[in-house]
């Protein structure tokens, strides 16, 4: 059990630190690779949707039906599933759209703020910014980092709980979440870089915001593990399924299409489902 817990923690750390990849893309790419982002976000959505309905929801149902009978168990599973959706929906509701990390972000538009012509067109150019612009960009980056921290907390819990039950499923979810964390790194690092002129500070804040993933796992471990009965596990698992389905349908797939590569998004989604299906079959 100890090695399984350590493995689950490491997966959440891996998923969270992927925000740093987005930071590096923002600094070294002059244009957004829309094809890559569309496919990767679609892939993430496909993995999450497939595993939620094929693996997570049925396992939660089995646990709760076994503990409470068919009718009550089914009711508890459904309520927990939609409760997970409600949780992530409320998080989105109270985060203003400009700071929502799942809104579509482009390197070009982040580097060229529409209200100011003072920003550089690439991360390698140096153009003086006035103090007001720097303060506004710094505030934007901080709010973005806070929003990502809030979003990543339940995602970390989802990865952790999934990995405890099935290491292979946990790995697939961690990879999916890591891919969708890449655009979030862009959203944090670019405004901080232009506000401070420091790549080091931008990378640091981006990485720190991603650490909310393992923080969610730590909190889940400390608060929930002592009470982890069949009922608690079933409720958590069903809620995790709801969280991932909501993120996929409300954020990942729409964002993938808005990058201008609608077919790439669909191809990525189908590929994610196929990879998840194949991994589950091979590990049966």
mmCIF file of C-alpha atoms in Angstrom:
data_model
loop_
_atom_site.group_PDB
_atom_site.id
_atom_site.type_symbol
_atom_site.label_atom_id
_atom_site.label_comp_id
_atom_site.label_asym_id
_atom_site.label_seq_id
_atom_site.Cartn_x
_atom_site.Cartn_y
_atom_site.Cartn_z
ATOM 1 C CA UNK A 1 0.000 0.000 0.000
ATOM 2 C CA UNK A 2 2.900 2.353 0.800
ATOM 3 C CA UNK A 3 4.398 1.958 -2.679
ATOM 4 C CA UNK A 4 0.979 2.535 -4.254
ATOM 5 C CA UNK A 5 0.530 5.771 -2.296
ATOM 6 C CA UNK A 6 4.005 6.970 -3.311
ATOM 7 C CA UNK A 7 3.256 6.122 -6.947
ATOM 8 C CA UNK A 8 -0.004 8.065 -6.768
ATOM 9 C CA UNK A 9 1.788 11.103 -5.325
ATOM 10 C CA UNK A 10 4.459 10.977 -8.029
ATOM 11 C CA UNK A 11 1.819 10.868 -10.752
ATOM 12 C CA UNK A 12 0.111 13.988 -9.406
ATOM 13 C CA UNK A 13 3.496 15.738 -9.202
ATOM 14 C CA UNK A 14 4.227 14.814 -12.817
ATOM 15 C CA UNK A 15 0.850 16.132 -13.965
ATOM 16 C CA UNK A 16 1.208 19.386 -12.067
ATOM 17 C CA UNK A 17 4.737 20.197 -13.210
ATOM 18 C CA UNK A 18 3.625 20.029 -16.846
ATOM 19 C CA UNK A 19 2.672 23.706 -16.492
ATOM 20 C CA UNK A 20 6.411 24.346 -16.772
ATOM 21 C CA UNK A 21 6.367 22.874 -20.290
ATOM 22 C CA UNK A 22 3.857 25.555 -21.243
ATOM 23 C CA UNK A 23 6.204 28.195 -19.859
ATOM 24 C CA UNK A 24 9.075 26.947 -21.982
ATOM 25 C CA UNK A 25 6.870 26.835 -25.088
ATOM 26 C CA UNK A 26 5.841 30.440 -24.430
ATOM 27 C CA UNK A 27 9.459 31.580 -24.210
ATOM 28 C CA UNK A 28 10.902 29.702 -27.161
ATOM 29 C CA UNK A 29 7.992 29.483 -29.638
ATOM 30 C CA UNK A 30 7.164 32.518 -31.744
ATOM 31 C CA UNK A 31 3.778 31.145 -32.736
ATOM 32 C CA UNK A 32 1.239 28.836 -31.127
ATOM 33 C CA UNK A 33 1.333 25.279 -32.456
ATOM 34 C CA UNK A 34 -2.438 25.038 -32.831
ATOM 35 C CA UNK A 35 -2.340 21.519 -34.282
ATOM 36 C CA UNK A 36 -0.408 20.186 -31.288
ATOM 37 C CA UNK A 37 -2.641 21.923 -28.753
ATOM 38 C CA UNK A 38 -5.849 20.842 -30.502
ATOM 39 C CA UNK A 39 -4.754 17.200 -30.675
ATOM 40 C CA UNK A 40 -3.389 17.127 -27.114
ATOM 41 C CA UNK A 41 -6.457 18.771 -25.585
ATOM 42 C CA UNK A 42 -8.739 16.492 -27.592
ATOM 43 C CA UNK A 43 -6.649 13.494 -26.509
ATOM 44 C CA UNK A 44 -6.965 14.540 -22.868
ATOM 45 C CA UNK A 45 -10.711 14.903 -23.206
ATOM 46 C CA UNK A 46 -11.046 11.518 -24.885
ATOM 47 C CA UNK A 47 -9.054 9.774 -22.150
ATOM 48 C CA UNK A 48 -11.047 11.436 -19.377
ATOM 49 C CA UNK A 49 -14.483 10.799 -20.912
ATOM 50 C CA UNK A 50 -13.761 7.163 -21.763
ATOM 51 C CA UNK A 51 -12.218 6.242 -18.430
ATOM 52 C CA UNK A 52 -14.938 8.093 -16.500
ATOM 53 C CA UNK A 53 -17.812 6.188 -18.103
ATOM 54 C CA UNK A 54 -16.145 2.821 -18.767
ATOM 55 C CA UNK A 55 -13.961 2.408 -15.683
ATOM 56 C CA UNK A 56 -14.590 4.919 -12.906
ATOM 57 C CA UNK A 57 -18.389 5.148 -12.796
ATOM 58 C CA UNK A 58 -18.909 1.335 -12.901
ATOM 59 C CA UNK A 59 -16.336 0.796 -10.131
ATOM 60 C CA UNK A 60 -17.968 3.444 -7.956
ATOM 61 C CA UNK A 61 -21.338 1.835 -8.627
ATOM 62 C CA UNK A 62 -20.020 -1.613 -7.636
ATOM 63 C CA UNK A 63 -18.601 -0.275 -4.369
ATOM 64 C CA UNK A 64 -21.749 1.593 -3.377
ATOM 65 C CA UNK A 65 -24.199 -1.102 -4.478
ATOM 66 C CA UNK A 66 -22.163 -3.639 -2.538
ATOM 67 C CA UNK A 67 -22.292 -1.464 0.576
ATOM 68 C CA UNK A 68 -25.877 -0.170 0.372
ATOM 69 C CA UNK A 69 -27.874 -2.329 -2.008
ATOM 70 C CA UNK A 70 -28.794 -1.768 -5.632
ATOM 71 C CA UNK A 71 -31.299 1.075 -5.340
ATOM 72 C CA UNK A 72 -29.528 3.145 -2.684
ATOM 73 C CA UNK A 73 -26.090 2.417 -4.145
ATOM 74 C CA UNK A 74 -27.160 3.538 -7.599
ATOM 75 C CA UNK A 75 -28.688 6.717 -6.172
ATOM 76 C CA UNK A 76 -25.536 7.546 -4.197
ATOM 77 C CA UNK A 77 -23.362 6.958 -7.264
ATOM 78 C CA UNK A 78 -25.438 9.253 -9.453
ATOM 79 C CA UNK A 79 -25.585 11.960 -6.790
ATOM 80 C CA UNK A 80 -21.816 11.837 -6.238
ATOM 81 C CA UNK A 81 -21.168 11.905 -9.998
ATOM 82 C CA UNK A 82 -23.224 15.053 -10.506
ATOM 83 C CA UNK A 83 -21.865 16.438 -7.236
ATOM 84 C CA UNK A 84 -18.382 16.315 -8.772
ATOM 85 C CA UNK A 85 -19.705 18.203 -11.779
ATOM 86 C CA UNK A 86 -21.294 20.795 -9.503
ATOM 87 C CA UNK A 87 -18.029 21.285 -7.606
ATOM 88 C CA UNK A 88 -15.956 22.067 -10.688
ATOM 89 C CA UNK A 89 -18.781 24.166 -12.166
ATOM 90 C CA UNK A 90 -18.825 26.322 -9.024
ATOM 91 C CA UNK A 91 -15.067 26.768 -9.243
ATOM 92 C CA UNK A 92 -15.442 27.978 -12.836
ATOM 93 C CA UNK A 93 -18.357 30.212 -11.859
ATOM 94 C CA UNK A 94 -16.352 32.177 -9.319
ATOM 95 C CA UNK A 95 -13.256 32.610 -11.480
ATOM 96 C CA UNK A 96 -13.641 35.556 -13.897
ATOM 97 C CA UNK A 97 -13.306 34.582 -17.545
ATOM 98 C CA UNK A 98 -10.035 36.470 -18.247
ATOM 99 C CA UNK A 99 -8.364 34.562 -15.403
ATOM 100 C CA UNK A 100 -9.933 31.208 -16.263
ATOM 101 C CA UNK A 101 -6.973 28.963 -17.143
ATOM 102 C CA UNK A 102 -9.073 26.904 -19.553
ATOM 103 C CA UNK A 103 -9.944 29.855 -21.777
ATOM 104 C CA UNK A 104 -8.101 29.602 -25.109
ATOM 105 C CA UNK A 105 -4.628 31.182 -24.949
ATOM 106 C CA UNK A 106 -2.257 31.940 -27.822
ATOM 107 C CA UNK A 107 1.412 32.830 -27.473
ATOM 108 C CA UNK A 108 0.886 35.682 -29.938
ATOM 109 C CA UNK A 109 -2.058 37.275 -28.171
ATOM 110 C CA UNK A 110 -0.518 36.840 -24.742
ATOM 111 C CA UNK A 111 2.617 38.548 -26.025
ATOM 112 C CA UNK A 112 0.644 41.345 -27.715
ATOM 113 C CA UNK A 113 -1.881 42.728 -25.285
ATOM 114 C CA UNK A 114 -4.779 44.272 -27.272
ATOM 115 C CA UNK A 115 -4.905 47.377 -25.100
ATOM 116 C CA UNK A 116 -1.246 48.245 -25.553
ATOM 117 C CA UNK A 117 1.115 48.390 -28.533
ATOM 118 C CA UNK A 118 4.123 48.374 -26.224
ATOM 119 C CA UNK A 119 4.448 44.615 -25.889
ATOM 120 C CA UNK A 120 7.018 42.714 -27.877
ATOM 121 C CA UNK A 121 5.936 40.417 -30.672
ATOM 122 C CA UNK A 122 8.150 37.595 -29.467
ATOM 123 C CA UNK A 123 9.630 36.560 -26.164
ATOM 124 C CA UNK A 124 13.136 37.321 -27.471
ATOM 125 C CA UNK A 125 12.516 40.985 -28.240
ATOM 126 C CA UNK A 126 12.997 43.700 -25.647
ATOM 127 C CA UNK A 127 10.571 46.612 -25.760
ATOM 128 C CA UNK A 128 10.223 49.071 -22.856
ATOM 129 C CA UNK A 129 6.937 48.928 -20.992
ATOM 130 C CA UNK A 130 5.537 51.680 -18.839
ATOM 131 C CA UNK A 131 4.920 51.036 -15.158
ATOM 132 C CA UNK A 132 1.134 50.830 -15.480
ATOM 133 C CA UNK A 133 1.395 48.149 -18.165
ATOM 134 C CA UNK A 134 3.866 46.157 -16.081
ATOM 135 C CA UNK A 135 1.599 46.309 -13.048
ATOM 136 C CA UNK A 136 -1.418 45.219 -15.096
ATOM 137 C CA UNK A 137 0.487 42.291 -16.625
ATOM 138 C CA UNK A 138 1.874 41.265 -13.264
ATOM 139 C CA UNK A 139 -1.636 41.275 -11.792
ATOM 140 C CA UNK A 140 -2.902 39.237 -14.763
ATOM 141 C CA UNK A 141 -0.218 36.613 -14.264
ATOM 142 C CA UNK A 142 -0.842 36.368 -10.511
ATOM 143 C CA UNK A 143 -4.593 35.982 -10.979
ATOM 144 C CA UNK A 144 -3.980 33.352 -13.652
ATOM 145 C CA UNK A 145 -1.686 31.446 -11.299
ATOM 146 C CA UNK A 146 -4.314 31.599 -8.543
ATOM 147 C CA UNK A 147 -7.023 30.375 -10.915
ATOM 148 C CA UNK A 148 -4.852 27.471 -12.045
ATOM 149 C CA UNK A 149 -4.088 26.582 -8.431
ATOM 150 C CA UNK A 150 -7.810 26.404 -7.638
ATOM 151 C CA UNK A 151 -8.531 24.322 -10.747
ATOM 152 C CA UNK A 152 -5.632 21.950 -10.192
ATOM 153 C CA UNK A 153 -6.581 21.066 -6.632
ATOM 154 C CA UNK A 154 -9.550 18.778 -7.507
ATOM 155 C CA UNK A 155 -7.632 17.471 -10.534
ATOM 156 C CA UNK A 156 -4.822 16.362 -8.232
ATOM 157 C CA UNK A 157 -7.306 14.607 -5.978
ATOM 158 C CA UNK A 158 -8.819 12.889 -9.026
ATOM 159 C CA UNK A 159 -5.433 11.612 -10.199
ATOM 160 C CA UNK A 160 -4.486 10.429 -6.722
ATOM 161 C CA UNK A 161 -7.716 8.546 -6.022
ATOM 162 C CA UNK A 162 -7.662 6.941 -9.479
ATOM 163 C CA UNK A 163 -4.053 5.798 -9.072
ATOM 164 C CA UNK A 164 -4.809 4.266 -5.671
ATOM 165 C CA UNK A 165 -7.500 2.092 -7.222
ATOM 166 C CA UNK A 166 -5.728 1.244 -10.477
ATOM 167 C CA UNK A 167 -2.145 2.416 -11.217
ATOM 168 C CA UNK A 168 -2.640 2.066 -14.990
ATOM 169 C CA UNK A 169 -5.782 4.220 -14.966
ATOM 170 C CA UNK A 170 -4.008 6.735 -12.740
ATOM 171 C CA UNK A 171 -1.131 6.956 -15.226
ATOM 172 C CA UNK A 172 -3.495 7.583 -18.141
ATOM 173 C CA UNK A 173 -5.327 10.315 -16.227
ATOM 174 C CA UNK A 174 -2.037 11.900 -15.140
ATOM 175 C CA UNK A 175 -0.853 12.061 -18.762
ATOM 176 C CA UNK A 176 -4.175 13.549 -19.866
ATOM 177 C CA UNK A 177 -4.066 16.211 -17.154
ATOM 178 C CA UNK A 178 -0.400 16.950 -17.890
ATOM 179 C CA UNK A 179 -1.239 17.623 -21.548
ATOM 180 C CA UNK A 180 -4.032 20.012 -20.673
ATOM 181 C CA UNK A 181 -1.777 21.810 -18.181
ATOM 182 C CA UNK A 182 0.544 22.935 -20.992
ATOM 183 C CA UNK A 183 -1.660 25.858 -22.178
ATOM 184 C CA UNK A 184 -2.050 26.897 -18.544
ATOM 185 C CA UNK A 185 1.703 27.355 -18.271
ATOM 186 C CA UNK A 186 1.584 29.733 -21.244
ATOM 187 C CA UNK A 187 -1.202 31.709 -19.599
ATOM 188 C CA UNK A 188 0.796 32.266 -16.392
ATOM 189 C CA UNK A 189 4.338 32.745 -17.588
ATOM 190 C CA UNK A 190 4.049 35.227 -20.454
ATOM 191 C CA UNK A 191 2.426 38.147 -18.575
ATOM 192 C CA UNK A 192 4.740 37.609 -15.586
ATOM 193 C CA UNK A 193 7.768 37.617 -17.893
ATOM 194 C CA UNK A 194 6.768 40.870 -19.572
ATOM 195 C CA UNK A 195 5.946 42.480 -16.231
ATOM 196 C CA UNK A 196 9.216 41.524 -14.538
ATOM 197 C CA UNK A 197 11.630 40.828 -17.407
ATOM 198 C CA UNK A 198 12.610 37.622 -15.625
ATOM 199 C CA UNK A 199 12.160 34.196 -17.177
ATOM 200 C CA UNK A 200 13.193 32.705 -13.835
ATOM 201 C CA UNK A 201 10.291 34.363 -11.980
ATOM 202 C CA UNK A 202 7.813 33.387 -14.693
ATOM 203 C CA UNK A 203 8.943 29.758 -14.680
ATOM 204 C CA UNK A 204 8.906 29.659 -10.889
ATOM 205 C CA UNK A 205 5.331 30.938 -10.639
ATOM 206 C CA UNK A 206 4.192 28.574 -13.376
ATOM 207 C CA UNK A 207 5.728 25.575 -11.605
ATOM 208 C CA UNK A 208 4.331 26.666 -8.241
ATOM 209 C CA UNK A 209 0.789 26.916 -9.619
ATOM 210 C CA UNK A 210 1.141 23.375 -10.929
ATOM 211 C CA UNK A 211 2.068 22.116 -7.466
ATOM 212 C CA UNK A 212 -1.608 22.420 -6.539
ATOM 213 C CA UNK A 213 -1.985 18.992 -8.179
ATOM 214 C CA UNK A 214 0.127 17.118 -5.591
ATOM 215 C CA UNK A 215 -1.258 19.423 -2.888
ATOM 216 C CA UNK A 216 -4.725 18.093 -3.723
ATOM 217 C CA UNK A 217 -3.344 14.586 -3.353
ATOM 218 C CA UNK A 218 -1.752 15.401 0.005
ATOM 219 C CA UNK A 219 -4.962 16.895 1.363
ATOM 220 C CA UNK A 220 -6.911 13.914 0.049
ATOM 221 C CA UNK A 221 -4.474 11.539 1.720
ATOM 222 C CA UNK A 222 -4.423 13.321 5.078
ATOM 223 C CA UNK A 223 -8.144 14.020 5.333
ATOM 224 C CA UNK A 224 -9.719 11.060 3.590
ATOM 225 C CA UNK A 225 -7.434 8.058 3.985
ATOM 226 C CA UNK A 226 -8.313 7.501 7.683
ATOM 227 C CA UNK A 227 -11.986 7.252 6.673
ATOM 228 C CA UNK A 228 -11.527 5.405 3.372
ATOM 229 C CA UNK A 229 -14.322 2.837 3.636
ATOM 230 C CA UNK A 230 -16.061 1.259 0.645
ATOM 231 C CA UNK A 231 -18.706 3.975 0.840
ATOM 232 C CA UNK A 232 -16.248 6.877 0.985
ATOM 233 C CA UNK A 233 -14.169 5.421 -1.834
ATOM 234 C CA UNK A 234 -17.240 4.848 -3.993
ATOM 235 C CA UNK A 235 -18.482 8.406 -3.447
ATOM 236 C CA UNK A 236 -15.055 9.875 -4.178
ATOM 237 C CA UNK A 237 -14.610 7.761 -7.293
ATOM 238 C CA UNK A 238 -18.012 8.769 -8.660
ATOM 239 C CA UNK A 239 -17.255 12.450 -7.934
ATOM 240 C CA UNK A 240 -13.910 12.122 -9.723
ATOM 241 C CA UNK A 241 -15.755 10.809 -12.790
ATOM 242 C CA UNK A 242 -18.099 13.790 -12.726
ATOM 243 C CA UNK A 243 -15.207 16.245 -12.381
ATOM 244 C CA UNK A 244 -13.370 14.775 -15.363
ATOM 245 C CA UNK A 245 -16.427 14.614 -17.619
ATOM 246 C CA UNK A 246 -17.269 18.248 -16.843
ATOM 247 C CA UNK A 247 -13.699 19.417 -17.496
ATOM 248 C CA UNK A 248 -13.672 17.533 -20.797
ATOM 249 C CA UNK A 249 -17.034 18.758 -22.102
ATOM 250 C CA UNK A 250 -16.922 22.304 -20.768
ATOM 251 C CA UNK A 251 -13.245 23.138 -21.159
ATOM 252 C CA UNK A 252 -10.948 20.746 -23.004
ATOM 253 C CA UNK A 253 -12.956 19.891 -26.123
ATOM 254 C CA UNK A 254 -14.306 23.432 -26.724
ATOM 255 C CA UNK A 255 -10.789 24.839 -26.235
ATOM 256 C CA UNK A 256 -9.350 22.243 -28.623
ATOM 257 C CA UNK A 257 -11.832 23.286 -31.324
ATOM 258 C CA UNK A 258 -11.291 27.003 -30.727
ATOM 259 C CA UNK A 259 -7.621 26.668 -31.568
ATOM 260 C CA UNK A 260 -8.918 26.476 -35.131
ATOM 261 C CA UNK A 261 -8.288 22.771 -35.665
ATOM 262 C CA UNK A 262 -11.698 21.190 -35.216
ATOM 263 C CA UNK A 263 -10.825 17.921 -36.961
ATOM 264 C CA UNK A 264 -7.566 17.655 -35.058
ATOM 265 C CA UNK A 265 -9.525 17.961 -31.826
ATOM 266 C CA UNK A 266 -11.835 15.106 -32.832
ATOM 267 C CA UNK A 267 -8.921 12.955 -34.011
ATOM 268 C CA UNK A 268 -7.169 13.575 -30.700
ATOM 269 C CA UNK A 269 -10.313 12.714 -28.737
ATOM 270 C CA UNK A 270 -10.822 9.426 -30.601
ATOM 271 C CA UNK A 271 -7.124 8.587 -30.233
ATOM 272 C CA UNK A 272 -7.370 9.225 -26.492
ATOM 273 C CA UNK A 273 -10.347 6.892 -26.207
ATOM 274 C CA UNK A 274 -8.595 4.203 -28.256
ATOM 275 C CA UNK A 275 -5.404 4.407 -26.215
ATOM 276 C CA UNK A 276 -7.389 4.213 -22.986
ATOM 277 C CA UNK A 277 -9.457 1.281 -24.265
ATOM 278 C CA UNK A 278 -6.352 -0.588 -25.416
ATOM 279 C CA UNK A 279 -4.572 -0.063 -22.104
ATOM 280 C CA UNK A 280 -7.557 -1.330 -20.134
ATOM 281 C CA UNK A 281 -7.850 -4.423 -22.353
ATOM 282 C CA UNK A 282 -4.122 -5.205 -22.130
ATOM 283 C CA UNK A 283 -4.180 -4.925 -18.357
ATOM 284 C CA UNK A 284 -7.282 -7.058 -17.808
#
